[in-house]
Structure formats: structure tokens, C-alpha cells
Coordinates of C-alpha atoms in Angstrom, one line a residue:
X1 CA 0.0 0.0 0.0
X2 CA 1.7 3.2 -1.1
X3 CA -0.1 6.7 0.8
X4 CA 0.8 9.9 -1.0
X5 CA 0.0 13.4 0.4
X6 CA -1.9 15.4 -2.3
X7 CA -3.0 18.3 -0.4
X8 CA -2.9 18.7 3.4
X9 CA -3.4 22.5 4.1
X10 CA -6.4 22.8 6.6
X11 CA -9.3 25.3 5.8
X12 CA -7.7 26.9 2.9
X13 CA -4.9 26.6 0.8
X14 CA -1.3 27.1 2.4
X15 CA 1.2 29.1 0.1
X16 CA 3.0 24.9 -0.2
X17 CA 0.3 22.9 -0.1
X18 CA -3.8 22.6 -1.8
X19 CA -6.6 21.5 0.8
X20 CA -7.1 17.8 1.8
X21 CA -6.7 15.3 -0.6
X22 CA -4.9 12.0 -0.3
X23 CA -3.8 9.4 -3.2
X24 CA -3.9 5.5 -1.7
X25 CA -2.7 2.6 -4.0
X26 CA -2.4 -1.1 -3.9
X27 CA -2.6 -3.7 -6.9
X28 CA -2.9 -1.1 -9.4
X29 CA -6.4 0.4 -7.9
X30 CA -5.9 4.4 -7.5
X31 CA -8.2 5.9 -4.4
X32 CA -8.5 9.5 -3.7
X33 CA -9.2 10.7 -0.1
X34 CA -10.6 13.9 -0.2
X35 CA -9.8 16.9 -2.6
X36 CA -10.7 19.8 -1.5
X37 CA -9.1 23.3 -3.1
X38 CA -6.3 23.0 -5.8
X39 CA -5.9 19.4 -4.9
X40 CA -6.2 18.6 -8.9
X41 CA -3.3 20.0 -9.8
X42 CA -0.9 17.8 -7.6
X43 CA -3.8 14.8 -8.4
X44 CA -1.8 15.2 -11.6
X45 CA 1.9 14.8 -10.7
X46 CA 1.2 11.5 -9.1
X47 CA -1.3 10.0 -11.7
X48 CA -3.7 10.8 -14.4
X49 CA -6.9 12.3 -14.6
X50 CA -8.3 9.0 -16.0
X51 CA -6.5 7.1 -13.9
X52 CA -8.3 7.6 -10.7
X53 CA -10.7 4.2 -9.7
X54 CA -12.7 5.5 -6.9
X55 CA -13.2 8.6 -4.9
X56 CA -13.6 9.0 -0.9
X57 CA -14.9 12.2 0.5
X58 CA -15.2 12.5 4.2
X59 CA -17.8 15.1 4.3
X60 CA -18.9 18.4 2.2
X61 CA -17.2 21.4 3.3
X62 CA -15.5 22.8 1.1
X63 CA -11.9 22.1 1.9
X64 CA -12.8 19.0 1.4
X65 CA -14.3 18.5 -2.1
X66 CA -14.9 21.5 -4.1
X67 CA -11.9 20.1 -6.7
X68 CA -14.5 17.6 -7.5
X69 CA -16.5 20.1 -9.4
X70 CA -12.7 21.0 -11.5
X71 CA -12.4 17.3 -12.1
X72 CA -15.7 17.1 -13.4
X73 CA -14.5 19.2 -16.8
X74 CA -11.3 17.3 -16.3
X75 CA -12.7 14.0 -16.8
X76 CA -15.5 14.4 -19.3
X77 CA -13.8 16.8 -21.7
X78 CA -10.6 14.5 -21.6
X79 CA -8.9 14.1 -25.1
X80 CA -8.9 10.7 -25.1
X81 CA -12.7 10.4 -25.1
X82 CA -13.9 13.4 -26.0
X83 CA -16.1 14.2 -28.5
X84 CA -16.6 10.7 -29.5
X85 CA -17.1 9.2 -25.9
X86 CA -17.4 9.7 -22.2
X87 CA -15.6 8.1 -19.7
X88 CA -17.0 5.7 -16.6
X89 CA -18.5 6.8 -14.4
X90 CA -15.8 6.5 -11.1
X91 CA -17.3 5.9 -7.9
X92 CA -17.8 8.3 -5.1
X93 CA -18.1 7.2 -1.7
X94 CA -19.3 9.9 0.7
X95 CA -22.7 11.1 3.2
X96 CA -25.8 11.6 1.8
X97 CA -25.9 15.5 1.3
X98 CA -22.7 15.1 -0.7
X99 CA -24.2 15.0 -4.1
X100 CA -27.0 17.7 -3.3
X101 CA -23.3 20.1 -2.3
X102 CA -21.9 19.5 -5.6
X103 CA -24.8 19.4 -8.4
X104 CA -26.1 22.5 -6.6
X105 CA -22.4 23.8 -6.7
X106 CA -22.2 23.0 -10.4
X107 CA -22.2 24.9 -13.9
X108 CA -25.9 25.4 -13.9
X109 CA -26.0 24.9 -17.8
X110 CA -25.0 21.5 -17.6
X111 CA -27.1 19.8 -14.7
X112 CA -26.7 16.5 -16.2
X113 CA -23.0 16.5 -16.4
X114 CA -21.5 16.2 -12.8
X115 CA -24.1 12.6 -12.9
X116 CA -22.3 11.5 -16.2
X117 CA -19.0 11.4 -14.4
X118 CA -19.6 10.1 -11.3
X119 CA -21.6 7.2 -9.3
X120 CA -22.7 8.7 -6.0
X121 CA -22.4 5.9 -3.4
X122 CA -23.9 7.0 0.2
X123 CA -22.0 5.8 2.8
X124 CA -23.8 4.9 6.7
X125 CA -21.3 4.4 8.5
X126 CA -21.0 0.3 8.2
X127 CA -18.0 -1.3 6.7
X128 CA -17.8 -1.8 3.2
X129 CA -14.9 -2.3 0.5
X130 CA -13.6 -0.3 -2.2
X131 CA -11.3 -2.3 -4.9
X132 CA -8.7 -4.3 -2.9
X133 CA -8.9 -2.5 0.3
X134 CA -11.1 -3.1 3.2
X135 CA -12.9 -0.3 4.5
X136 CA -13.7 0.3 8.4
X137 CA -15.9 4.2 9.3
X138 CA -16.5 5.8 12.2
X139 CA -18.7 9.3 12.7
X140 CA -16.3 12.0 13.5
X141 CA -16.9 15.1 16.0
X142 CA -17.4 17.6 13.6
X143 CA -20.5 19.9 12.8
X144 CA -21.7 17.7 9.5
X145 CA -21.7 14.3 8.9
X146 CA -18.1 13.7 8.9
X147 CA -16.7 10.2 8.1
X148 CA -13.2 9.1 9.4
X149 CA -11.9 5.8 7.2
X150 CA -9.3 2.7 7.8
X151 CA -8.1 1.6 4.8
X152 CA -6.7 -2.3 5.1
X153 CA -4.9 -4.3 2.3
X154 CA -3.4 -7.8 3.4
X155 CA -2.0 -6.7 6.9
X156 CA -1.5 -3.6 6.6
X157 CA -3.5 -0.1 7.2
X158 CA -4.0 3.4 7.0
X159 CA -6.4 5.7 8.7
X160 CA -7.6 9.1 8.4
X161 CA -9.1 11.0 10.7
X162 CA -10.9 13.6 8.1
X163 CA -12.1 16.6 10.6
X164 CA -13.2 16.1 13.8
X165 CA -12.6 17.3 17.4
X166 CA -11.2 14.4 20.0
X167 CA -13.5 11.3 19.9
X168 CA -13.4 8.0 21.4
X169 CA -14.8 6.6 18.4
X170 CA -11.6 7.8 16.1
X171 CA -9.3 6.0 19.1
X172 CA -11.1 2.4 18.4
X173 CA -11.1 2.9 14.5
X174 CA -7.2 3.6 14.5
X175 CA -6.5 1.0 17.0
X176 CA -2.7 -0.6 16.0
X177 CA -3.2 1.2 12.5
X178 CA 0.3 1.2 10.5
X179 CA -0.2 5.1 9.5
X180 CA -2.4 7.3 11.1
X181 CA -3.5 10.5 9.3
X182 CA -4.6 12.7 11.6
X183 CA -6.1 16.8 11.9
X184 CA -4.5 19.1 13.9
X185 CA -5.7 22.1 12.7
X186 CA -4.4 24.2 15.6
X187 CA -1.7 24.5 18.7
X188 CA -2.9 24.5 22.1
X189 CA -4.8 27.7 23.2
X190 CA -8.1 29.2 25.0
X191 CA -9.6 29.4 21.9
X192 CA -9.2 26.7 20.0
X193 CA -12.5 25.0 18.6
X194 CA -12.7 21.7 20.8
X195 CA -16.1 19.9 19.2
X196 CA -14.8 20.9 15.9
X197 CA -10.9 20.0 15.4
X198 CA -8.0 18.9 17.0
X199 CA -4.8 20.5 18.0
X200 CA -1.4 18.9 18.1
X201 CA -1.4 17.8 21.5
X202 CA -5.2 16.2 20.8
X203 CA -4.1 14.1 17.6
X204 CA -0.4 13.1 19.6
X205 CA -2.9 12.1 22.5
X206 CA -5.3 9.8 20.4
X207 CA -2.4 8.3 18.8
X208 CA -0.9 7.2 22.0
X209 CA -3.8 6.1 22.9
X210 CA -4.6 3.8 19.2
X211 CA -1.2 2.3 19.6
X212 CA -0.2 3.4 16.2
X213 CA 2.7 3.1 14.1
X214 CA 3.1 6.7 12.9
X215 CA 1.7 9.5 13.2
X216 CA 1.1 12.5 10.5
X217 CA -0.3 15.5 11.5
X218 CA -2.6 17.2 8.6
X219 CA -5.3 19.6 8.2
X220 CA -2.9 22.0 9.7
X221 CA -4.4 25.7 9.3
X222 CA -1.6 28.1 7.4
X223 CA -1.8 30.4 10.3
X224 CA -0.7 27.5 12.9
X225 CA 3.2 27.3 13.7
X226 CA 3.7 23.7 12.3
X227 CA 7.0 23.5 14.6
X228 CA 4.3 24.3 17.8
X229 CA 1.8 21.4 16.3
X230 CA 4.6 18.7 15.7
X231 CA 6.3 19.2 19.3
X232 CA 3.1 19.2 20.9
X233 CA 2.2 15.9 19.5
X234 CA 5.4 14.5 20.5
X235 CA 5.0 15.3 23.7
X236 CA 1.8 13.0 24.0
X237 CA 2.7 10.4 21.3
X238 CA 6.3 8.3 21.7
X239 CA 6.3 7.5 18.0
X240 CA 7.8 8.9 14.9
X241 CA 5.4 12.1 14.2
X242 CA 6.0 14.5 11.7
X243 CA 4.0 17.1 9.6
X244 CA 2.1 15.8 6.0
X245 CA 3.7 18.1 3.2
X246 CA 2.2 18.0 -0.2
X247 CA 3.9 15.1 -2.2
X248 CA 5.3 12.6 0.9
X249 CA 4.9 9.8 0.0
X250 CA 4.6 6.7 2.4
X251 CA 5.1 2.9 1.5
X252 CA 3.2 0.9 4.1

């Protein structure tokens, strides 16, 4: 299983980095995690615009998706179909309201387009798989329907926290995950959002607590210190820990 960071910036786009967005692969099958703002353009240095099998978005805000609608064009005005063709539909995995965010979202003079190009799949929260991976939710603490994900291939696993504030529920879905991706959004302060996202300190602390193998701290805002987020972390979490950076790449 090979994890790439597409985009990792929290909220909006960092002057190094696009919103969330995550590339997973194993036998040949390509899924995206997120992409939220700019995330298509670095979609593109790690693998074609055809190339993608399934999408996974954790919830519809904005820093989470919105790249969809770019990838829309991207897909169904491809050279190598069009005029003559369209592409398959790729599947995307995600909450209900999902679809309403992005048709309502979308070019209002093609309404039928964004449902050419993709194959809305609602997700409830139960396990499920997509391609070769085995896929374990969990609800998130986070103001919409928010879906954390473990991905597992063989023996291995990844798992991604998507947004949330700190929640038991997260701890269990991580539990003696390989790679945990996980928010910090912000460093410890008074006024930090607690129900809504996680600081440093929160994610090293859940970590710790999941007995992962590594931890990567994401979703970090532009305006948050990365040095204060990563040493805060450490201090909870006795693992390796560093910061996601748009185009790590990790081989798990």
C-alpha cells in the first residue's frame, strides 16, 4: 500500500500545499481521499486524470471537495474520449448530502454532467470495501456528517481522521493502524474550537492512545506554527510524528 499526500493544508490553501486530498494505492487500484481546493493540480503529478478508480470524501465542506467540481471538466472533456465518448462513471463514496453540495455547486447549464461522471455511493457508517482494500468508518466530532476511514490491504493499514474534534470513536477505528493520518488544525490555546478539530497535542494524544505506528499530522491551518503542532504531538505520542507536506509519499 503506497499513501501519498496530495493536499494537506487545513481550511484553505497554504502558500506549499492545496486542501485535503490523499492518493492510496495497492494492486494497481488508485483511491483519492478527499480533494478539496487546488488538490487537482498535484492529483496530476502522481497519476492521471483517467487514472483515478474510486473517490472517498469525508464530508462536504469545502476544503474537502470542491476540486470535484474542477475534475468534473477534467474527466468528461478528456482528449482521449472526447467528442466521440465519455468516460465511466468512477465511484464516489461519501454522506448523503454530498451530491445535493456538488450538483447544486455546479455549472448550472450542464445539470446533467457532474451525474455522467460520477456514481454517488452513500455511505452509513458500516464497513464496506472499495477495490482491494477493506474499508472500516467511524462518525467523526465535527459539525456535518463527517466520516473518518481505515483503509486495510493484506496486513497492513491506514487511517484518516478527516475533521473532527477528539472522539473516542476515532481511538477504536485507529486502534494498531500502521499510518495514522490525523487533523491538527491548531496549537494548544483558549480558543481553539474543541467539538470541531483537534490540535497537536489532541491528535499526539489519540495516537498514543490507538497504539499506532506513525503518526502525520494534517489539516494543519496556514496560520498555525507547524514546529508548535509537531512538538506538541510528540510530547503525548512516543512514536515517529511529523508534519504531511504536499507530495510525501509513504510505503506501508
Amino acid at each position: 500500500m503506497r499513501l501519498t499526500v496530495l493536499g494537506c493544508s487545513g481550511t484553505f490553501p497554504g502558500p506549499t500545499s492545496p486542501c485535503s486530498a490523499y492518493l492510496v494505492e495497492a494492486d494497481g487500484f488508485r483511491l483519492v481521499l478527499d480533494l478539496g481546493n487546488g488538490a487537482l493540480g498535484a492529483l496530476q503529478r502522481s497519476t492521471g486524470v483517467l487514472d483515478v478508480d474510486a473517490f472517498f470524501v469525508s464530508h462536504q465542506h469545502g476544503d474537502h471537495c470542491l476540486d470535484l467540481l474542477a475534475y468534473t471538466y477534467a474527466r468528461a472533456f478528456h482528449p482521449a474520449h472526447y467528442p466521440r465518448s465519455t468516460p465511466p462513471q468512477v465511484p464516489v463514496y461519501g454522506p448523503r448530502p454530498l451530491r445535493e453540495r456538488l450538483v447544486t455547486a455546479f455549472d448550472s447549464r450542464h445539470p446533467d454532467l457532474i451525474e455522467a461522471v460520477y456514481d454517488f455511493r452513500v455511505l452509513d457508517g458500516t464497513g464496506t470495501s472499495i477495490g482491494p482494500f477493506r474499508v472500516d468508518l467511524c462518525r467523526t466530532a465535527h459539525p456535518v456528517e463527517t466520516f473518518a476511514i481505515r483503509l486495510t490491504e493484506g496486513v497492513r493499514s491506514v487511517t484518516y481522521s478527516a475533521d473532527s474534534g477528539r472522539c473516542d470513536g476515532l481511538v477504536e477505528l485507529a486502534a494498531g493502524t500502521d499510518v495514522f493520518v490525523c487533523e491538527a488544525s491548531f496549537a494548544e490555546g483558549p480558543d481553539v474550537p474543541r467539538d470541531v478539530h483537534m490540535t497537536g497535542r489532541d491528535a499526539g494524544e489519540h495516537a498514543a492512545r490507538a497504539g499506532v505506528g506513525r503518526l502525520v499530522l494534517t489539516h494543519v491551518v496556514p496560520t498555525t506554527p507547524l514546529d508548535d503542532v509537531r512538538s506538541e504531538a510528540g510530547e503525548a505520542f512516543a512514536g515517529p510524528v511529523e508534519v504531511a507536506a504536499s507530495g510525501a509519499a509513504y510505503d506501508v
